Structures are given as C-alpha cells and as structure tokens.
mmCIF file of C-alpha atoms and ligand atoms in Angstrom:
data_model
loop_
_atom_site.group_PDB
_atom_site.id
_atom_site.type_symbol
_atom_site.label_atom_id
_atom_site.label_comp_id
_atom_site.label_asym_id
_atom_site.label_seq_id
_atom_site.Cartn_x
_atom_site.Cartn_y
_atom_site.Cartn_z
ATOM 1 C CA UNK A 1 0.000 0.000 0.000
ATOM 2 C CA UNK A 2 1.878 3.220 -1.341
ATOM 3 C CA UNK A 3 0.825 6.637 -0.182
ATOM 4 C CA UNK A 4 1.514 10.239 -1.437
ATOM 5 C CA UNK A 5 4.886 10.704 0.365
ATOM 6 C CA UNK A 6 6.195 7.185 -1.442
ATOM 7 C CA UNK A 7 5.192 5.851 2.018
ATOM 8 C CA UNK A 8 3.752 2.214 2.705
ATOM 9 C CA UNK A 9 2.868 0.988 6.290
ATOM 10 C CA UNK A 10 1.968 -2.609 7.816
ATOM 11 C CA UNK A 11 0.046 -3.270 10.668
ATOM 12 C CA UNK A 12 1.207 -3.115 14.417
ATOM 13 C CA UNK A 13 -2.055 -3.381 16.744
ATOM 14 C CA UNK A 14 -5.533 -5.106 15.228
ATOM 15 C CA UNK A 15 -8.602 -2.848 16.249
ATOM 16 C CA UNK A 16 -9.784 -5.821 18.488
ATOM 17 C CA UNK A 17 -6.642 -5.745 20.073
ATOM 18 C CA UNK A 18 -7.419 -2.117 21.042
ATOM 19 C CA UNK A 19 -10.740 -2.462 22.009
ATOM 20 C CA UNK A 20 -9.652 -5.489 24.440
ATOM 21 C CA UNK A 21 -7.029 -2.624 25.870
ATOM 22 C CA UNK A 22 -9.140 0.341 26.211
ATOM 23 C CA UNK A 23 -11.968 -1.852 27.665
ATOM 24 C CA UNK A 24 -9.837 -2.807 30.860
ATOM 25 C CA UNK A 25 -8.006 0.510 31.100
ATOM 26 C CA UNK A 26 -11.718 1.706 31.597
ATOM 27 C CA UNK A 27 -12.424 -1.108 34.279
ATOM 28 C CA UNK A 28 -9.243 0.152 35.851
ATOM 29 C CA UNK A 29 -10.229 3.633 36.068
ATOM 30 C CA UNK A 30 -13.541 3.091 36.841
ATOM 31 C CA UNK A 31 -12.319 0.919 40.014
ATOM 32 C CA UNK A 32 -9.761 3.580 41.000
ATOM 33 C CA UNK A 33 -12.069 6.543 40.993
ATOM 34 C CA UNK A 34 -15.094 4.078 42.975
ATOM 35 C CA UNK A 35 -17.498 6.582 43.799
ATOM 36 C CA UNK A 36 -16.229 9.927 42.384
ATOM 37 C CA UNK A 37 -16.416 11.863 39.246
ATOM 38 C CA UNK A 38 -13.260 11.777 36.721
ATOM 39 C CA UNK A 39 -12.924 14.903 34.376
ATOM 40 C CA UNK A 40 -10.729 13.826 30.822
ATOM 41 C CA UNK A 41 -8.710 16.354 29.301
ATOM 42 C CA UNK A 42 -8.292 14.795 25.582
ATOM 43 C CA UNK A 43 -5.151 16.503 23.945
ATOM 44 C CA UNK A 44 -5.828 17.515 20.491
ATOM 45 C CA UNK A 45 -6.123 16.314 17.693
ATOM 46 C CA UNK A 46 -4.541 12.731 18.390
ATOM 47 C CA UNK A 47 -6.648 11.568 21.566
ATOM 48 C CA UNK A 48 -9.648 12.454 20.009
ATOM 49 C CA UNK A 49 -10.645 8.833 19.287
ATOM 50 C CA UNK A 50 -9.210 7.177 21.928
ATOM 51 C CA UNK A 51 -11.365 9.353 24.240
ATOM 52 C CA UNK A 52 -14.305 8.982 22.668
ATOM 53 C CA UNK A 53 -13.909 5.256 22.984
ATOM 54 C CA UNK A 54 -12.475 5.461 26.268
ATOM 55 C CA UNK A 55 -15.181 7.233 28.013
ATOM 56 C CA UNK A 56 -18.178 5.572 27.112
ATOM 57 C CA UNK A 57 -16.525 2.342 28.869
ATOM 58 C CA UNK A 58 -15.898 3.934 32.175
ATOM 59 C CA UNK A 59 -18.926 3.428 34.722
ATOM 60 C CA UNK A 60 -18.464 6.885 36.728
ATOM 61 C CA UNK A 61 -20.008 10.300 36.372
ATOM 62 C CA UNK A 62 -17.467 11.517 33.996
ATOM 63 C CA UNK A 63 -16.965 15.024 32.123
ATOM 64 C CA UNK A 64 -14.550 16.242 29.160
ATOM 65 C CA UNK A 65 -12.272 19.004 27.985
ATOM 66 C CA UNK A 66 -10.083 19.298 25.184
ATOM 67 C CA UNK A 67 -7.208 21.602 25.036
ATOM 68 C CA UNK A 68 -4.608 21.896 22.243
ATOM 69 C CA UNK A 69 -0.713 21.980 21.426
ATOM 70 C CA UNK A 70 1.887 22.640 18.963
ATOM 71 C CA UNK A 71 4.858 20.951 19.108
ATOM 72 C CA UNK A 72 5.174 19.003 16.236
ATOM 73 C CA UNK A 73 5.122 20.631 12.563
ATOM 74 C CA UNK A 74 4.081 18.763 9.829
ATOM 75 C CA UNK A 75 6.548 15.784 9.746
ATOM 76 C CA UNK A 76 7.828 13.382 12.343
ATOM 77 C CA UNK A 77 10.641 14.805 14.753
ATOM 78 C CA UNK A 78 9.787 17.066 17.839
ATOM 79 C CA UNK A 79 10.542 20.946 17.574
ATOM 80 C CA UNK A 80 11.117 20.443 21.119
ATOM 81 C CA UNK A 81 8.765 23.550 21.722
ATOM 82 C CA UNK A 82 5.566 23.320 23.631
ATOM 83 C CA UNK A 83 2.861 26.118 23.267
ATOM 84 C CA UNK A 84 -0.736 26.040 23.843
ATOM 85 C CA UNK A 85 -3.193 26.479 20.803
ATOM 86 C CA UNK A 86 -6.610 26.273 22.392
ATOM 87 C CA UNK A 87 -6.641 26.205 26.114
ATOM 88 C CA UNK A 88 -9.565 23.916 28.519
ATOM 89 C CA UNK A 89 -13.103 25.661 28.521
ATOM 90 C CA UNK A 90 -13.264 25.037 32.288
ATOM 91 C CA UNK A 91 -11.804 25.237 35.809
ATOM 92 C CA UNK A 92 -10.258 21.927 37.273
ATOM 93 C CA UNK A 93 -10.036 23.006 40.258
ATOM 94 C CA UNK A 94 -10.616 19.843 42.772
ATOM 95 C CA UNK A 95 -11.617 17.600 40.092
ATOM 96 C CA UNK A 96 -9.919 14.227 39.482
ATOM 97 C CA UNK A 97 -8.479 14.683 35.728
ATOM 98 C CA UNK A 98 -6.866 12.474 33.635
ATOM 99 C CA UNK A 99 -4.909 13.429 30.821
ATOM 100 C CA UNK A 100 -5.555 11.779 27.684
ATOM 101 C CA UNK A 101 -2.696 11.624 25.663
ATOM 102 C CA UNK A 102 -2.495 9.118 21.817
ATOM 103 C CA UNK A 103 1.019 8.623 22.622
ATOM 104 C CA UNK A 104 3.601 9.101 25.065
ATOM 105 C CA UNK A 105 7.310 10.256 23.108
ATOM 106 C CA UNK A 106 9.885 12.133 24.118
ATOM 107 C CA UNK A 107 7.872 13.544 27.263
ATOM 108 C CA UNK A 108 8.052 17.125 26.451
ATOM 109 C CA UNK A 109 4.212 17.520 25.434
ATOM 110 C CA UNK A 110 3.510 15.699 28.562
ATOM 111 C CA UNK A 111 5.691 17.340 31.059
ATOM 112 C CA UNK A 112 4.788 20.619 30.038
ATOM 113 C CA UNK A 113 0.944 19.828 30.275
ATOM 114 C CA UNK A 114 1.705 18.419 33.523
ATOM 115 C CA UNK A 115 3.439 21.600 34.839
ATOM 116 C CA UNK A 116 0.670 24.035 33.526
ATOM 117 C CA UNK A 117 -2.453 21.586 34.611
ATOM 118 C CA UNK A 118 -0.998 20.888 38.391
ATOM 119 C CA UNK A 119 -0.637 24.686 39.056
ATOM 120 C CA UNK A 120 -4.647 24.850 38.489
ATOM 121 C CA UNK A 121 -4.847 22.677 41.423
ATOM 122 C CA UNK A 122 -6.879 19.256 40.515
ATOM 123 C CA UNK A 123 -7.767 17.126 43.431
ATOM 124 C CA UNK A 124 -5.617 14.607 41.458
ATOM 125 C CA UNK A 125 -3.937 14.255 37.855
ATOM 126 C CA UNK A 126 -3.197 11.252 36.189
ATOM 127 C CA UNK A 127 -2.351 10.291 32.624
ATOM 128 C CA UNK A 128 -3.639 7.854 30.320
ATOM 129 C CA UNK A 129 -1.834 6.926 26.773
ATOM 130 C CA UNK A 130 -3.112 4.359 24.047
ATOM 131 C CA UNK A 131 0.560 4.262 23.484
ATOM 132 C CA UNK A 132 4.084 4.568 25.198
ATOM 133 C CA UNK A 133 7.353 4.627 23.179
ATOM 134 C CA UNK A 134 9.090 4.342 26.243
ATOM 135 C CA UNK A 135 13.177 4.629 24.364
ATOM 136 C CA UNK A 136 12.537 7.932 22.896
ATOM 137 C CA UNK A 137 11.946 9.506 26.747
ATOM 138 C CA UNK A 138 13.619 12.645 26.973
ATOM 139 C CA UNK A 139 12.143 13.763 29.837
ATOM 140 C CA UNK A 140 11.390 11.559 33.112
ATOM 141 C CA UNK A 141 7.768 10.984 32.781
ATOM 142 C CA UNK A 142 4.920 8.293 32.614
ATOM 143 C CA UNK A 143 1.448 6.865 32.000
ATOM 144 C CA UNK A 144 -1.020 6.116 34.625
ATOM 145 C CA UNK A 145 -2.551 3.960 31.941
ATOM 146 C CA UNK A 146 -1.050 2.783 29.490
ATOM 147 C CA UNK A 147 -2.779 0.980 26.568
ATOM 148 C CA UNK A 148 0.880 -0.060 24.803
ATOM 149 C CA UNK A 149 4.328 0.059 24.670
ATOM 150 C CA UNK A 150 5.574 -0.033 21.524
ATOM 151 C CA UNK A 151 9.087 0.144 19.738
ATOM 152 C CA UNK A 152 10.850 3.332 18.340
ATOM 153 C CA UNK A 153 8.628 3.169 15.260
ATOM 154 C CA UNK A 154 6.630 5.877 13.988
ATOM 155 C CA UNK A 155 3.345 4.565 13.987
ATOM 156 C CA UNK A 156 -0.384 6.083 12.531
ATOM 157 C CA UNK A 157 -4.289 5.172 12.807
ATOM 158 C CA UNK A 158 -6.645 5.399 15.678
ATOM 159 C CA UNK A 159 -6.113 9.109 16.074
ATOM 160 C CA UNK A 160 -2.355 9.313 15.174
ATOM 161 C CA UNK A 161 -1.156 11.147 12.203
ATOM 162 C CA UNK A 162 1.839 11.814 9.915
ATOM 163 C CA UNK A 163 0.818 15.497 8.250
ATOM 164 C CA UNK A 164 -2.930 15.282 9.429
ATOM 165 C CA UNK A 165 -3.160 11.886 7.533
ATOM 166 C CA UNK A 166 -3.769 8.319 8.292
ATOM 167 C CA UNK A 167 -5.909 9.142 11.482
ATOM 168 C CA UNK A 168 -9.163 7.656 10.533
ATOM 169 C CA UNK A 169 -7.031 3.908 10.166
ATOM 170 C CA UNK A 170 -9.043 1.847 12.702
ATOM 171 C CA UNK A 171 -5.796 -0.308 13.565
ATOM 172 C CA UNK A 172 -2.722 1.216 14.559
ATOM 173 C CA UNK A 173 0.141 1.182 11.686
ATOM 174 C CA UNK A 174 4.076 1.671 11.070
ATOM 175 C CA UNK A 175 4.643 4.110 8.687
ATOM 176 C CA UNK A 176 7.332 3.624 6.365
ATOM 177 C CA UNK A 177 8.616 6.235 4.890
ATOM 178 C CA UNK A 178 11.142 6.505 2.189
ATOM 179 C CA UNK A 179 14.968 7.173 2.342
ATOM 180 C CA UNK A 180 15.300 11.653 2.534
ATOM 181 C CA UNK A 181 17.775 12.268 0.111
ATOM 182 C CA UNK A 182 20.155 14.334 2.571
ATOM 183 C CA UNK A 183 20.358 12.065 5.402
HETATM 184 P P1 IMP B 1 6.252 14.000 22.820
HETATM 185 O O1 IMP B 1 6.124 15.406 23.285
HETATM 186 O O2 IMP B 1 7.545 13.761 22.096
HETATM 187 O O3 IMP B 1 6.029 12.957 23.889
HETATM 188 O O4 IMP B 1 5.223 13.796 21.656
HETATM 189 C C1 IMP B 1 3.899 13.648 21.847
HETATM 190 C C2 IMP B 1 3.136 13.900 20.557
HETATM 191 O O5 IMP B 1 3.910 13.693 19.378
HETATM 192 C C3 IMP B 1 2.011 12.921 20.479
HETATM 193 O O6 IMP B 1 0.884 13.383 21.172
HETATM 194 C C4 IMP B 1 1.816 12.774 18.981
HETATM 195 O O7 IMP B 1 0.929 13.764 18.499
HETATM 196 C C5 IMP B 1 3.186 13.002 18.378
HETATM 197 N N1 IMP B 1 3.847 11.713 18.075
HETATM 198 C C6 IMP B 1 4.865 11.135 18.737
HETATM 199 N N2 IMP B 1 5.199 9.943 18.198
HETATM 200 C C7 IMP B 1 4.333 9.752 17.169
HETATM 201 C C8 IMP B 1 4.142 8.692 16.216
HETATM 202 O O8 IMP B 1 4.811 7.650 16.197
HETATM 203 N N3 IMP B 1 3.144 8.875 15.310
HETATM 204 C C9 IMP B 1 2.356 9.983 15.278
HETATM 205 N N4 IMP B 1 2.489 10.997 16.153
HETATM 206 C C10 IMP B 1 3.475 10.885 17.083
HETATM 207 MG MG1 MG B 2 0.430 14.578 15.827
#
C-alpha cells in the first residue's frame, strides 16, 4: 500500500486488540475513581478517538475538555517547543483529571501539560496513553494507563497522524517512509 509521500505501512495493533485494551483501562479507572467523578482532558487532535472510545466504557459520572498543542510541525521529529493552541473551557479546580494523551514520546508535550495543569490545582492528575514509546523519553515521565508500549517506530491510525493523515485507520500502523535524500 503506497501513499503520497512514497510511504507504505503494515500493521502493528488489530482494532480488536485495542478495544480489548481500552476496555480494561476503563475497568481500571472506573475501580480507582469508585465513587467519584473523573474529568478527561483529551489533547488535540490525536486523543480524540481514543477518548471517545475510552469514556463511554468507564462506569463513573465523567466530564470532558479538550485543550490543544503545537509541538510538532508537519513531519515526524519534535521541535522540542511546547505552546498552547486552544486552552480547557473550564476550571479543574478539585476535580480528578486524567490526561488523555495518543502517545507518550519524548515527554516534552507531557511534562509541560503536567506543569501548567498541576498549578490549576486538581484534586488529582493522572495520565492515560493508548501508546508509550518508552526509548525515545527525553524527559522523566509516565502513564497512569497505558494501553501499549511499543518500539521506536513511527506509527499512525486510531487518532495518530503523519501530516494530518492516516488518522481515521481503525488499527494502529508503522509508517514507512522513504529514504530523505540528505540524510
Ligand atoms: P512527545 O512530546 O515527544 O512525547 O510527543 C507527543 C506527541 O507527538 C504525540 O501526542 C503525537 O501527536 C506526536 N507523536 C509522537 N510519536 C508519534 C508517532 O509515532 N506517530 C504519530 N504521532 C506521534
Ligand atoms: Mg500529531
């Protein structure tokens, strides 16, 4: 399968496979937060389907928020710089939140949104990724809830995207993408 960029991909993670994995992440939420409400804070635009299918299997009084960042351009490495594009619609104040994050990289999205979120004071903060590409860490940070940890591949589908494509893919994929001339 050959895309526009000369790039082909194969399969990593079957949608059942997913579904199985976001099913008991839920359960495990659901049994941590016994009782209480849990407020998700989906991170733009790659949680956006993970949340959706994350939230309607947790068995709590839940609400949602979305906020967005730049810190990727259009290709695959980090610019290393984290700025907010559209910020939360409402206070967190003493609510449990849990980040929802498509993947977990280098850290730096994470640790920033960790920084800003815990001075807003939350009654607790936790983090939830579909997936965890725990060799590219940069910074010293990790998932609550992790739905996978995957090799140092860059991978698309279920949300994820390589220049706002590929994110409809109902299983998760490596991308492969041709040799760049100048490397
Ligand atoms: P980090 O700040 O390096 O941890 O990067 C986090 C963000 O980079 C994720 O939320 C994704 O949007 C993007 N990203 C990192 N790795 C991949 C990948 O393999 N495929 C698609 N997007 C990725
Ligand atoms: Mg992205």
């Amino acid at each position: 399968m050959q895309g526009p960029f000369g790039e082909t991909r194969s399969v990593l993670i079957r949608r059942g496979k997913i579904e199985q994995r976001v099913r008991a992440v839920a359960r495990q939420i659901t049994k941590d937060f016994k009782g209480e409400r849990v407020h998700l804070i989906g991170v733009l635009k790659g949680a956006c389907i993970f949340l959706s299918d994350l939230v309607r299997e947790i068995n709590l009084e839940t609400s949602i928020d979305f906020i967005a960042v730049s810190s990727y351009g259009r290709g695959k490495e980090s610019s290393g710089q984290v700025r907010v594009l559209k910020d939360l619609d409402s206070n967190i104040a003493g609510l449990n939140v849990i980040l929802v994050e498509d993947i977990l990289d280098t850290g730096l999205t994470l640790s920033y949104l960790l920084r800003i979120l815990r001075q807003r004071r939350p009654k607790s903060l936790r983090v939830a990724a579909l997936l965890d590409k725990p060799s590219r860490r940069l910074k010293p940070v990790e998932g609550d809830y992790v739905g996978f940890k995957i090799p140092n591949e860059f991978v698309v589908g279920y949300g994820l995207d390589y220049s706002e494509r590929y994110r409809n893919l109902k299983d998760v994929w490596v991308l492969h993408l041709p040799e760049e001339p100048n490397h």
